[in-house]
Amino acid sequence: MSDFILNPADEFIPDPIWLIDMLRNDLKQLDQMDGAPEEDVQLYEWTLALIGLLFPDAVWYALEAFQEVFLARMKEEKTSGPRHRPEELTEGMLSTLAAVSQRLQNEEERQQIARLTELVRKWPEQYASKAAAPPSASKQTALEPTEAADEPETQQRLQRAASETYREMKRRQQEEINTFPMAFAFSKTQLAEGMLKLGLQPDDTDRVVSIGGGGFVRKTDVEAFHRMFRLHRLERKSAMDTDQTGDGFLLEMFRCELADHEYGYTRDAEPALDALGIAVEDLAGDERLIHAFQKACREEADWYEQHC
């Protein structure tokens, strides 16, 4: 067991919403690292589910966190590894995990929380040797399946994507994901509800397949599911390639993500780059990208100074 255990007399009440946010952030960063230990990923997923079960008022928030992690995972975008977190956030996670451990009666569950506590305490040094520089954007897209590139449907989608702004594309793709027949669960009740949502009976578990992060789809929908994400990546790649100067789609793409990740306030662009799966190495190797990125940072900072 970890020695970081609070005295019960302290009456520390854990904040499950805050802890879910922190676990989600760590898990998304692990997913974006090449060679992340599977047992660590599973431990973070298990703890997210545990928090949802321990704190009924936070169960839907935990489920939403699972969905966000899963959607980021399906983009298959890689970065160079987890970022350092402020020391005060690490201390807060340690305190909250210790308080969670006190609520557990099962010794095996307490041991699991102890393992996670050590991962949180050492973050991100334990992954420094495992993290490798991600492949460049051009290499990533070179690995994309190309068998559908000449299909009429694919061509129509690419033509539509070429006329969209980044935010329009992002909104449309999110709507397609939201309407795809999939479900998420980490309890028997949620599993039964998810099966009914997919038009199946609760005991038809042999007709579904896990997609990770607590999600599942019908076996008959697996290929369509993966094809959807392949097309989304292809659409964004095509729109990025069309911007020859960095003053069009690329600029709006960076502005959008910088704004969504509060760059104006934090002046930290790394979360926005992580959301896009773009590493600093990618920026340095592409004049269009570095131009669009630097211009977006200036414009977003100027906007914040004028309006906030």
PDB file of C-alpha atoms in Angstrom:
ATOM      1  CA  MET A   1       0.000   0.000   0.000  1.00  0.00           C
ATOM      2  CA  SER A   2       1.068   3.574  -0.536  1.00  0.00           C
ATOM      3  CA  ASP A   3       2.127   5.455   2.585  1.00  0.00           C
ATOM      4  CA  PHE A   4       0.154   8.488   1.394  1.00  0.00           C
ATOM      5  CA  ILE A   5      -2.965   7.863   3.506  1.00  0.00           C
ATOM      6  CA  LEU A   6      -4.828  10.653   5.257  1.00  0.00           C
ATOM      7  CA  ASN A   7      -5.856  10.454   8.871  1.00  0.00           C
ATOM      8  CA  PRO A   8      -9.628   9.785   8.999  1.00  0.00           C
ATOM      9  CA  ALA A   9      -9.881  12.540  11.591  1.00  0.00           C
ATOM     10  CA  ASP A  10      -9.072  15.041   8.855  1.00  0.00           C
ATOM     11  CA  GLU A  11     -12.582  14.446   7.427  1.00  0.00           C
ATOM     12  CA  PHE A  12     -11.362  15.154   3.903  1.00  0.00           C
ATOM     13  CA  ILE A  13     -14.258  14.805   1.455  1.00  0.00           C
ATOM     14  CA  PRO A  14     -13.038  13.913  -2.045  1.00  0.00           C
ATOM     15  CA  ASP A  15     -14.311  15.888  -5.007  1.00  0.00           C
ATOM     16  CA  PRO A  16     -15.185  13.189  -7.580  1.00  0.00           C
ATOM     17  CA  ILE A  17     -15.815  15.654 -10.425  1.00  0.00           C
ATOM     18  CA  TRP A  18     -12.381  17.211 -10.046  1.00  0.00           C
ATOM     19  CA  LEU A  19     -10.711  13.804  -9.795  1.00  0.00           C
ATOM     20  CA  ILE A  20     -12.541  12.566 -12.903  1.00  0.00           C
ATOM     21  CA  ASP A  21     -11.240  15.586 -14.818  1.00  0.00           C
ATOM     22  CA  MET A  22      -7.668  14.901 -13.719  1.00  0.00           C
ATOM     23  CA  LEU A  23      -7.845  11.168 -14.486  1.00  0.00           C
ATOM     24  CA  ARG A  24      -9.344  11.914 -17.892  1.00  0.00           C
ATOM     25  CA  ASN A  25      -6.512  14.326 -18.725  1.00  0.00           C
ATOM     26  CA  ASP A  26      -3.854  11.783 -17.749  1.00  0.00           C
ATOM     27  CA  LEU A  27      -5.554   8.988 -19.665  1.00  0.00           C
ATOM     28  CA  LYS A  28      -5.861  11.051 -22.849  1.00  0.00           C
ATOM     29  CA  GLN A  29      -2.148  11.852 -22.683  1.00  0.00           C
ATOM     30  CA  LEU A  30      -1.272   8.182 -22.205  1.00  0.00           C
ATOM     31  CA  ASP A  31      -3.379   7.297 -25.235  1.00  0.00           C
ATOM     32  CA  GLN A  32      -1.417   9.766 -27.355  1.00  0.00           C
ATOM     33  CA  MET A  33       1.935   8.238 -26.391  1.00  0.00           C
ATOM     34  CA  ASP A  34       3.486   5.465 -28.442  1.00  0.00           C
ATOM     35  CA  GLY A  35       4.192   2.439 -26.254  1.00  0.00           C
ATOM     36  CA  ALA A  36       2.084   3.414 -23.238  1.00  0.00           C
ATOM     37  CA  PRO A  37       1.915   0.427 -20.819  1.00  0.00           C
ATOM     38  CA  GLU A  38      -1.464  -1.238 -21.313  1.00  0.00           C
ATOM     39  CA  GLU A  39      -1.722  -2.070 -17.614  1.00  0.00           C
ATOM     40  CA  ASP A  40      -1.423   1.638 -16.741  1.00  0.00           C
ATOM     41  CA  VAL A  41      -4.119   2.573 -19.249  1.00  0.00           C
ATOM     42  CA  GLN A  42      -6.401  -0.130 -17.832  1.00  0.00           C
ATOM     43  CA  LEU A  43      -5.736   1.068 -14.277  1.00  0.00           C
ATOM     44  CA  TYR A  44      -6.811   4.606 -15.159  1.00  0.00           C
ATOM     45  CA  GLU A  45      -9.940   3.253 -16.885  1.00  0.00           C
ATOM     46  CA  TRP A  46     -10.742   1.050 -13.885  1.00  0.00           C
ATOM     47  CA  THR A  47     -10.381   3.996 -11.491  1.00  0.00           C
ATOM     48  CA  LEU A  48     -12.668   6.181 -13.602  1.00  0.00           C
ATOM     49  CA  ALA A  49     -15.313   3.458 -13.452  1.00  0.00           C
ATOM     50  CA  LEU A  50     -14.763   3.025  -9.707  1.00  0.00           C
ATOM     51  CA  ILE A  51     -15.276   6.743  -9.049  1.00  0.00           C
ATOM     52  CA  GLY A  52     -18.525   6.593 -10.991  1.00  0.00           C
ATOM     53  CA  LEU A  53     -19.734   3.695  -8.863  1.00  0.00           C
ATOM     54  CA  LEU A  54     -18.564   5.154  -5.526  1.00  0.00           C
ATOM     55  CA  PHE A  55     -20.183   8.539  -6.107  1.00  0.00           C
ATOM     56  CA  PRO A  56     -23.643   8.110  -7.706  1.00  0.00           C
ATOM     57  CA  ASP A  57     -24.006  11.856  -8.281  1.00  0.00           C
ATOM     58  CA  ALA A  58     -20.893  11.735 -10.494  1.00  0.00           C
ATOM     59  CA  VAL A  59     -21.751   8.590 -12.451  1.00  0.00           C
ATOM     60  CA  TRP A  60     -22.895  10.371 -15.605  1.00  0.00           C
ATOM     61  CA  TYR A  61     -19.921  12.717 -15.493  1.00  0.00           C
ATOM     62  CA  ALA A  62     -17.617   9.698 -15.332  1.00  0.00           C
ATOM     63  CA  LEU A  63     -19.439   8.157 -18.274  1.00  0.00           C
ATOM     64  CA  GLU A  64     -19.014  11.371 -20.278  1.00  0.00           C
ATOM     65  CA  ALA A  65     -15.299  11.278 -19.438  1.00  0.00           C
ATOM     66  CA  PHE A  66     -15.118   7.730 -20.814  1.00  0.00           C
ATOM     67  CA  GLN A  67     -16.779   8.886 -24.014  1.00  0.00           C
ATOM     68  CA  GLU A  68     -14.382  11.808 -24.431  1.00  0.00           C
ATOM     69  CA  VAL A  69     -11.354   9.576 -23.849  1.00  0.00           C
ATOM     70  CA  PHE A  70     -12.674   7.038 -26.309  1.00  0.00           C
ATOM     71  CA  LEU A  71     -13.330   9.593 -29.057  1.00  0.00           C
ATOM     72  CA  ALA A  72      -9.842  11.053 -28.645  1.00  0.00           C
ATOM     73  CA  ARG A  73      -8.416   7.529 -28.764  1.00  0.00           C
ATOM     74  CA  MET A  74     -10.174   6.739 -32.029  1.00  0.00           C
ATOM     75  CA  LYS A  75      -8.471   9.689 -33.739  1.00  0.00           C
ATOM     76  CA  GLU A  76      -5.203   7.736 -33.353  1.00  0.00           C
ATOM     77  CA  GLU A  77      -3.191  10.942 -33.048  1.00  0.00           C
ATOM     78  CA  LYS A  78       0.174  10.680 -31.301  1.00  0.00           C
ATOM     79  CA  THR A  79       2.311  13.171 -29.408  1.00  0.00           C
ATOM     80  CA  SER A  80       5.735  12.825 -27.815  1.00  0.00           C
ATOM     81  CA  GLY A  81       4.329  11.830 -24.445  1.00  0.00           C
ATOM     82  CA  PRO A  82       2.682  13.066 -21.231  1.00  0.00           C
ATOM     83  CA  ARG A  83       3.294  16.634 -20.065  1.00  0.00           C
ATOM     84  CA  HIS A  84       4.417  17.765 -16.635  1.00  0.00           C
ATOM     85  CA  ARG A  85       1.542  18.829 -14.414  1.00  0.00           C
ATOM     86  CA  PRO A  86       1.770  21.590 -11.772  1.00  0.00           C
ATOM     87  CA  GLU A  87       2.877  20.247  -8.396  1.00  0.00           C
ATOM     88  CA  GLU A  88      -0.245  21.519  -6.663  1.00  0.00           C
ATOM     89  CA  LEU A  89      -2.429  19.443  -8.999  1.00  0.00           C
ATOM     90  CA  THR A  90      -0.387  16.330  -8.290  1.00  0.00           C
ATOM     91  CA  GLU A  91      -0.727  16.919  -4.556  1.00  0.00           C
ATOM     92  CA  GLY A  92      -4.464  17.382  -4.982  1.00  0.00           C
ATOM     93  CA  MET A  93      -4.744  14.091  -6.870  1.00  0.00           C
ATOM     94  CA  LEU A  94      -2.756  12.279  -4.184  1.00  0.00           C
ATOM     95  CA  SER A  95      -4.960  13.676  -1.420  1.00  0.00           C
ATOM     96  CA  THR A  96      -8.161  12.816  -3.257  1.00  0.00           C
ATOM     97  CA  LEU A  97      -7.026   9.284  -4.120  1.00  0.00           C
ATOM     98  CA  ALA A  98      -6.086   8.751  -0.477  1.00  0.00           C
ATOM     99  CA  ALA A  99      -9.574   9.825   0.587  1.00  0.00           C
ATOM    100  CA  VAL A 100     -11.097   7.483  -2.000  1.00  0.00           C
ATOM    101  CA  SER A 101      -8.977   4.618  -0.676  1.00  0.00           C
ATOM    102  CA  GLN A 102     -10.381   5.158   2.818  1.00  0.00           C
ATOM    103  CA  ARG A 103     -13.889   4.547   1.487  1.00  0.00           C
ATOM    104  CA  LEU A 104     -13.009   1.147   0.042  1.00  0.00           C
ATOM    105  CA  GLN A 105     -13.660  -2.081   1.941  1.00  0.00           C
ATOM    106  CA  ASN A 106     -12.056  -4.408  -0.594  1.00  0.00           C
ATOM    107  CA  GLU A 107      -8.307  -4.809  -0.059  1.00  0.00           C
ATOM    108  CA  GLU A 108      -7.674  -5.590  -3.738  1.00  0.00           C
ATOM    109  CA  GLU A 109      -9.338  -2.316  -4.721  1.00  0.00           C
ATOM    110  CA  ARG A 110      -7.239  -0.451  -2.164  1.00  0.00           C
ATOM    111  CA  GLN A 111      -4.116  -1.995  -3.682  1.00  0.00           C
ATOM    112  CA  GLN A 112      -5.203  -0.827  -7.118  1.00  0.00           C
ATOM    113  CA  ILE A 113      -5.632   2.730  -5.852  1.00  0.00           C
ATOM    114  CA  ALA A 114      -2.197   2.461  -4.235  1.00  0.00           C
ATOM    115  CA  ARG A 115      -0.700   1.504  -7.608  1.00  0.00           C
ATOM    116  CA  LEU A 116      -2.385   4.441  -9.295  1.00  0.00           C
ATOM    117  CA  THR A 117      -1.191   6.737  -6.505  1.00  0.00           C
ATOM    118  CA  GLU A 118       2.408   5.843  -7.338  1.00  0.00           C
ATOM    119  CA  LEU A 119       1.825   6.485 -11.044  1.00  0.00           C
ATOM    120  CA  VAL A 120       0.346   9.885 -10.229  1.00  0.00           C
ATOM    121  CA  ARG A 121       3.182  10.706  -7.825  1.00  0.00           C
ATOM    122  CA  LYS A 122       5.902   9.976 -10.427  1.00  0.00           C
ATOM    123  CA  TRP A 123       4.075  11.472 -13.445  1.00  0.00           C
ATOM    124  CA  PRO A 124       5.425  11.823 -16.104  1.00  0.00           C
ATOM    125  CA  GLU A 125       8.993  10.664 -15.399  1.00  0.00           C
ATOM    126  CA  GLN A 126       8.053   6.970 -15.542  1.00  0.00           C
ATOM    127  CA  TYR A 127       7.149   7.371 -19.209  1.00  0.00           C
ATOM    128  CA  ALA A 128      10.134   9.447 -20.322  1.00  0.00           C
ATOM    129  CA  SER A 129      12.086   6.447 -21.627  1.00  0.00           C
ATOM    130  CA  LYS A 130       9.030   4.956 -23.344  1.00  0.00           C
ATOM    131  CA  ALA A 131       7.864   8.085 -25.146  1.00  0.00           C
ATOM    132  CA  ALA A 132       9.104   8.325 -28.699  1.00  0.00           C
ATOM    133  CA  ALA A 133       8.784  11.228 -31.068  1.00  0.00           C
ATOM    134  CA  PRO A 134       5.516  10.802 -32.948  1.00  0.00           C
ATOM    135  CA  PRO A 135       5.548  10.319 -36.698  1.00  0.00           C
ATOM    136  CA  SER A 136       5.109  13.486 -38.700  1.00  0.00           C
ATOM    137  CA  ALA A 137       1.676  14.392 -39.956  1.00  0.00           C
ATOM    138  CA  SER A 138       2.606  13.252 -43.455  1.00  0.00           C
ATOM    139  CA  LYS A 139       3.774   9.868 -42.177  1.00  0.00           C
ATOM    140  CA  GLN A 140       0.658   9.404 -40.104  1.00  0.00           C
ATOM    141  CA  THR A 141      -1.622   9.966 -43.055  1.00  0.00           C
ATOM    142  CA  ALA A 142       0.527   7.749 -45.251  1.00  0.00           C
ATOM    143  CA  LEU A 143      -0.575   4.864 -43.047  1.00  0.00           C
ATOM    144  CA  GLU A 144      -4.264   5.580 -43.682  1.00  0.00           C
ATOM    145  CA  PRO A 145      -6.174   3.037 -45.757  1.00  0.00           C
ATOM    146  CA  THR A 146      -6.352   4.317 -49.321  1.00  0.00           C
ATOM    147  CA  GLU A 147      -8.655   1.728 -50.829  1.00  0.00           C
ATOM    148  CA  ALA A 148     -11.683   4.022 -50.452  1.00  0.00           C
ATOM    149  CA  ALA A 149     -10.077   7.217 -51.777  1.00  0.00           C
ATOM    150  CA  ASP A 150     -11.539   6.859 -55.286  1.00  0.00           C
ATOM    151  CA  GLU A 151     -15.030   5.831 -54.255  1.00  0.00           C
ATOM    152  CA  PRO A 152     -17.786   8.302 -55.256  1.00  0.00           C
ATOM    153  CA  GLU A 153     -18.973   8.634 -51.655  1.00  0.00           C
ATOM    154  CA  THR A 154     -15.466   9.431 -50.457  1.00  0.00           C
ATOM    155  CA  GLN A 155     -14.936  11.979 -53.212  1.00  0.00           C
ATOM    156  CA  GLN A 156     -18.217  13.675 -52.317  1.00  0.00           C
ATOM    157  CA  ARG A 157     -17.189  13.873 -48.679  1.00  0.00           C
ATOM    158  CA  LEU A 158     -13.802  15.358 -49.572  1.00  0.00           C
ATOM    159  CA  GLN A 159     -15.425  17.958 -51.812  1.00  0.00           C
ATOM    160  CA  ARG A 160     -17.796  18.934 -49.010  1.00  0.00           C
ATOM    161  CA  ALA A 161     -14.934  19.076 -46.516  1.00  0.00           C
ATOM    162  CA  ALA A 162     -13.001  21.412 -48.821  1.00  0.00           C
ATOM    163  CA  SER A 163     -15.789  23.996 -48.539  1.00  0.00           C
ATOM    164  CA  GLU A 164     -16.094  23.790 -44.741  1.00  0.00           C
ATOM    165  CA  THR A 165     -14.339  25.785 -42.071  1.00  0.00           C
ATOM    166  CA  TYR A 166     -12.515  23.786 -39.426  1.00  0.00           C
ATOM    167  CA  ARG A 167     -15.229  24.428 -36.856  1.00  0.00           C
ATOM    168  CA  GLU A 168     -17.941  23.386 -39.314  1.00  0.00           C
ATOM    169  CA  MET A 169     -16.089  20.174 -40.086  1.00  0.00           C
ATOM    170  CA  LYS A 170     -15.506  19.457 -36.417  1.00  0.00           C
ATOM    171  CA  ARG A 171     -19.178  20.038 -35.598  1.00  0.00           C
ATOM    172  CA  ARG A 172     -20.390  17.837 -38.479  1.00  0.00           C
ATOM    173  CA  GLN A 173     -18.024  15.007 -37.613  1.00  0.00           C
ATOM    174  CA  GLN A 174     -19.093  15.161 -33.972  1.00  0.00           C
ATOM    175  CA  GLU A 175     -22.739  14.907 -35.034  1.00  0.00           C
ATOM    176  CA  GLU A 176     -21.903  11.826 -37.112  1.00  0.00           C
ATOM    177  CA  ILE A 177     -20.224  10.256 -34.094  1.00  0.00           C
ATOM    178  CA  ASN A 178     -23.122  11.157 -31.807  1.00  0.00           C
ATOM    179  CA  THR A 179     -25.646   9.496 -34.125  1.00  0.00           C
ATOM    180  CA  PHE A 180     -23.608   6.330 -34.712  1.00  0.00           C
ATOM    181  CA  PRO A 181     -25.157   3.324 -32.909  1.00  0.00           C
ATOM    182  CA  MET A 182     -22.807   2.833 -29.973  1.00  0.00           C
ATOM    183  CA  ALA A 183     -23.211   2.694 -26.201  1.00  0.00           C
ATOM    184  CA  PHE A 184     -21.080   3.128 -23.083  1.00  0.00           C
ATOM    185  CA  ALA A 185     -21.380   1.408 -19.738  1.00  0.00           C
ATOM    186  CA  PHE A 186     -19.453   0.405 -16.645  1.00  0.00           C
ATOM    187  CA  SER A 187     -22.286  -1.116 -14.618  1.00  0.00           C
ATOM    188  CA  LYS A 188     -24.806  -3.889 -15.270  1.00  0.00           C
ATOM    189  CA  THR A 189     -27.657  -1.397 -15.380  1.00  0.00           C
ATOM    190  CA  GLN A 190     -25.903   0.788 -17.945  1.00  0.00           C
ATOM    191  CA  LEU A 191     -24.966  -2.307 -19.956  1.00  0.00           C
ATOM    192  CA  ALA A 192     -28.606  -3.393 -20.144  1.00  0.00           C
ATOM    193  CA  GLU A 193     -29.669   0.128 -21.139  1.00  0.00           C
ATOM    194  CA  GLY A 194     -26.953   0.238 -23.791  1.00  0.00           C
ATOM    195  CA  MET A 195     -28.005  -3.104 -25.255  1.00  0.00           C
ATOM    196  CA  LEU A 196     -31.593  -1.885 -25.584  1.00  0.00           C
ATOM    197  CA  LYS A 197     -30.338   1.320 -27.213  1.00  0.00           C
ATOM    198  CA  LEU A 198     -28.669  -0.839 -29.872  1.00  0.00           C
ATOM    199  CA  GLY A 199     -31.888  -2.772 -30.452  1.00  0.00           C
ATOM    200  CA  LEU A 200     -30.647  -5.865 -28.615  1.00  0.00           C
ATOM    201  CA  GLN A 201     -31.716  -7.768 -25.538  1.00  0.00           C
ATOM    202  CA  PRO A 202     -29.582  -7.422 -22.386  1.00  0.00           C
ATOM    203  CA  ASP A 203     -28.394 -11.033 -22.718  1.00  0.00           C
ATOM    204  CA  ASP A 204     -27.321 -10.658 -26.387  1.00  0.00           C
ATOM    205  CA  THR A 205     -23.756  -9.893 -25.330  1.00  0.00           C
ATOM    206  CA  ASP A 206     -22.374 -12.215 -28.012  1.00  0.00           C
ATOM    207  CA  ARG A 207     -23.684  -9.774 -30.630  1.00  0.00           C
ATOM    208  CA  VAL A 208     -21.621  -6.780 -29.489  1.00  0.00           C
ATOM    209  CA  VAL A 209     -17.908  -6.023 -29.390  1.00  0.00           C
ATOM    210  CA  SER A 210     -15.931  -3.721 -27.107  1.00  0.00           C
ATOM    211  CA  ILE A 211     -14.411  -0.593 -28.620  1.00  0.00           C
ATOM    212  CA  GLY A 212     -12.520   0.345 -25.443  1.00  0.00           C
ATOM    213  CA  GLY A 213     -13.174   3.024 -22.851  1.00  0.00           C
ATOM    214  CA  GLY A 214     -16.372   1.300 -21.723  1.00  0.00           C
ATOM    215  CA  GLY A 215     -17.883   1.523 -25.205  1.00  0.00           C
ATOM    216  CA  PHE A 216     -19.389  -1.183 -27.411  1.00  0.00           C
ATOM    217  CA  VAL A 217     -21.055  -1.540 -30.809  1.00  0.00           C
ATOM    218  CA  ARG A 218     -22.909  -4.279 -32.649  1.00  0.00           C
ATOM    219  CA  LYS A 219     -20.555  -6.697 -34.379  1.00  0.00           C
ATOM    220  CA  THR A 220     -22.317  -5.936 -37.648  1.00  0.00           C
ATOM    221  CA  ASP A 221     -21.359  -2.250 -37.297  1.00  0.00           C
ATOM    222  CA  VAL A 222     -17.641  -2.667 -36.595  1.00  0.00           C
ATOM    223  CA  GLU A 223     -16.399  -1.979 -40.137  1.00  0.00           C
ATOM    224  CA  ALA A 224     -18.698   1.029 -40.565  1.00  0.00           C
ATOM    225  CA  PHE A 225     -17.488   2.304 -37.199  1.00  0.00           C
ATOM    226  CA  HIS A 226     -13.811   2.209 -38.171  1.00  0.00           C
ATOM    227  CA  ARG A 227     -14.553   3.541 -41.649  1.00  0.00           C
ATOM    228  CA  MET A 228     -16.221   6.601 -40.132  1.00  0.00           C
ATOM    229  CA  PHE A 229     -13.067   7.550 -38.246  1.00  0.00           C
ATOM    230  CA  ARG A 230     -10.847   6.820 -41.249  1.00  0.00           C
ATOM    231  CA  LEU A 231     -12.951   9.177 -43.353  1.00  0.00           C
ATOM    232  CA  HIS A 232     -12.833  11.861 -40.668  1.00  0.00           C
ATOM    233  CA  ARG A 233      -9.037  11.745 -40.646  1.00  0.00           C
ATOM    234  CA  LEU A 234      -8.919  11.761 -44.447  1.00  0.00           C
ATOM    235  CA  GLU A 235     -11.231  14.787 -44.610  1.00  0.00           C
ATOM    236  CA  ARG A 236      -9.099  16.823 -42.248  1.00  0.00           C
ATOM    237  CA  LYS A 237      -5.891  15.796 -44.036  1.00  0.00           C
ATOM    238  CA  SER A 238      -7.374  16.830 -47.387  1.00  0.00           C
ATOM    239  CA  ALA A 239      -8.511  20.207 -46.046  1.00  0.00           C
ATOM    240  CA  MET A 240      -5.098  20.826 -44.471  1.00  0.00           C
ATOM    241  CA  ASP A 241      -3.315  20.016 -47.729  1.00  0.00           C
ATOM    242  CA  THR A 242      -5.565  22.416 -49.650  1.00  0.00           C
ATOM    243  CA  ASP A 243      -4.350  25.392 -47.588  1.00  0.00           C
ATOM    244  CA  GLN A 244      -1.126  26.255 -49.405  1.00  0.00           C
ATOM    245  CA  THR A 245      -0.334  29.437 -47.451  1.00  0.00           C
ATOM    246  CA  GLY A 246      -1.389  28.686 -43.880  1.00  0.00           C
ATOM    247  CA  ASP A 247      -3.823  31.606 -43.901  1.00  0.00           C
ATOM    248  CA  GLY A 248      -6.971  29.559 -44.520  1.00  0.00           C
ATOM    249  CA  PHE A 249      -8.068  26.258 -43.020  1.00  0.00           C
ATOM    250  CA  LEU A 250      -4.860  25.789 -41.019  1.00  0.00           C
ATOM    251  CA  LEU A 251      -5.092  29.220 -39.417  1.00  0.00           C
ATOM    252  CA  GLU A 252      -8.723  28.711 -38.456  1.00  0.00           C
ATOM    253  CA  MET A 253      -7.925  25.216 -37.159  1.00  0.00           C
ATOM    254  CA  PHE A 254      -5.288  26.543 -34.770  1.00  0.00           C
ATOM    255  CA  ARG A 255      -7.434  29.531 -33.743  1.00  0.00           C
ATOM    256  CA  CYS A 256     -10.332  27.220 -32.947  1.00  0.00           C
ATOM    257  CA  GLU A 257      -8.322  24.829 -30.773  1.00  0.00           C
ATOM    258  CA  LEU A 258      -6.348  27.592 -29.058  1.00  0.00           C
ATOM    259  CA  ALA A 259      -9.623  29.282 -28.120  1.00  0.00           C
ATOM    260  CA  ASP A 260     -11.203  26.024 -26.960  1.00  0.00           C
ATOM    261  CA  HIS A 261      -8.176  25.331 -24.736  1.00  0.00           C
ATOM    262  CA  GLU A 262      -8.067  28.868 -23.230  1.00  0.00           C
ATOM    263  CA  TYR A 263      -4.762  29.908 -24.776  1.00  0.00           C
ATOM    264  CA  GLY A 264      -5.615  33.571 -24.312  1.00  0.00           C
ATOM    265  CA  TYR A 265      -5.615  33.089 -20.545  1.00  0.00           C
ATOM    266  CA  THR A 266      -2.911  30.442 -20.095  1.00  0.00           C
ATOM    267  CA  ARG A 267      -0.577  31.277 -23.017  1.00  0.00           C
ATOM    268  CA  ASP A 268       0.039  27.517 -23.143  1.00  0.00           C
ATOM    269  CA  ALA A 269      -0.435  26.165 -26.672  1.00  0.00           C
ATOM    270  CA  GLU A 270       0.456  22.568 -25.848  1.00  0.00           C
ATOM    271  CA  PRO A 271      -3.100  21.402 -25.000  1.00  0.00           C
ATOM    272  CA  ALA A 272      -4.321  22.698 -28.375  1.00  0.00           C
ATOM    273  CA  LEU A 273      -1.506  20.915 -30.207  1.00  0.00           C
ATOM    274  CA  ASP A 274      -2.259  17.723 -28.290  1.00  0.00           C
ATOM    275  CA  ALA A 275      -5.917  17.937 -29.289  1.00  0.00           C
ATOM    276  CA  LEU A 276      -4.825  18.108 -32.925  1.00  0.00           C
ATOM    277  CA  GLY A 277      -2.226  15.366 -32.586  1.00  0.00           C
ATOM    278  CA  ILE A 278       0.449  17.760 -33.857  1.00  0.00           C
ATOM    279  CA  ALA A 279       3.913  17.769 -32.302  1.00  0.00           C
ATOM    280  CA  VAL A 280       6.394  20.642 -32.225  1.00  0.00           C
ATOM    281  CA  GLU A 281       8.509  18.639 -34.668  1.00  0.00           C
ATOM    282  CA  ASP A 282       5.644  18.755 -37.172  1.00  0.00           C
ATOM    283  CA  LEU A 283       5.492  22.545 -36.923  1.00  0.00           C
ATOM    284  CA  ALA A 284       9.205  22.977 -37.496  1.00  0.00           C
ATOM    285  CA  GLY A 285       9.119  20.802 -40.600  1.00  0.00           C
ATOM    286  CA  ASP A 286       6.267  22.581 -42.395  1.00  0.00           C
ATOM    287  CA  GLU A 287       6.374  26.305 -43.220  1.00  0.00           C
ATOM    288  CA  ARG A 288       2.594  26.438 -43.651  1.00  0.00           C
ATOM    289  CA  LEU A 289       2.003  24.916 -40.222  1.00  0.00           C
ATOM    290  CA  ILE A 290       4.469  27.120 -38.369  1.00  0.00           C
ATOM    291  CA  HIS A 291       3.120  30.247 -40.114  1.00  0.00           C
ATOM    292  CA  ALA A 292      -0.491  29.363 -39.295  1.00  0.00           C
ATOM    293  CA  PHE A 293       0.359  28.375 -35.717  1.00  0.00           C
ATOM    294  CA  GLN A 294       2.360  31.498 -34.889  1.00  0.00           C
ATOM    295  CA  LYS A 295      -0.226  33.773 -36.498  1.00  0.00           C
ATOM    296  CA  ALA A 296      -3.047  32.011 -34.638  1.00  0.00           C
ATOM    297  CA  CYS A 297      -1.225  32.443 -31.315  1.00  0.00           C
ATOM    298  CA  ARG A 298      -0.760  36.164 -31.950  1.00  0.00           C
ATOM    299  CA  GLU A 299      -4.364  36.673 -33.027  1.00  0.00           C
ATOM    300  CA  GLU A 300      -5.773  34.689 -30.125  1.00  0.00           C
ATOM    301  CA  ALA A 301      -3.612  36.589 -27.632  1.00  0.00           C
ATOM    302  CA  ASP A 302      -4.664  39.920 -29.170  1.00  0.00           C
ATOM    303  CA  TRP A 303      -8.338  38.941 -29.055  1.00  0.00           C
ATOM    304  CA  TYR A 304      -8.061  38.000 -25.391  1.00  0.00           C
ATOM    305  CA  GLU A 305      -6.334  41.271 -24.483  1.00  0.00           C
ATOM    306  CA  GLN A 306      -9.061  43.276 -26.225  1.00  0.00           C
ATOM    307  CA  HIS A 307     -12.080  41.388 -24.904  1.00  0.00           C
ATOM    308  CA  CYS A 308     -11.121  40.021 -21.477  1.00  0.00           C
TER     309      CYS A 308
END
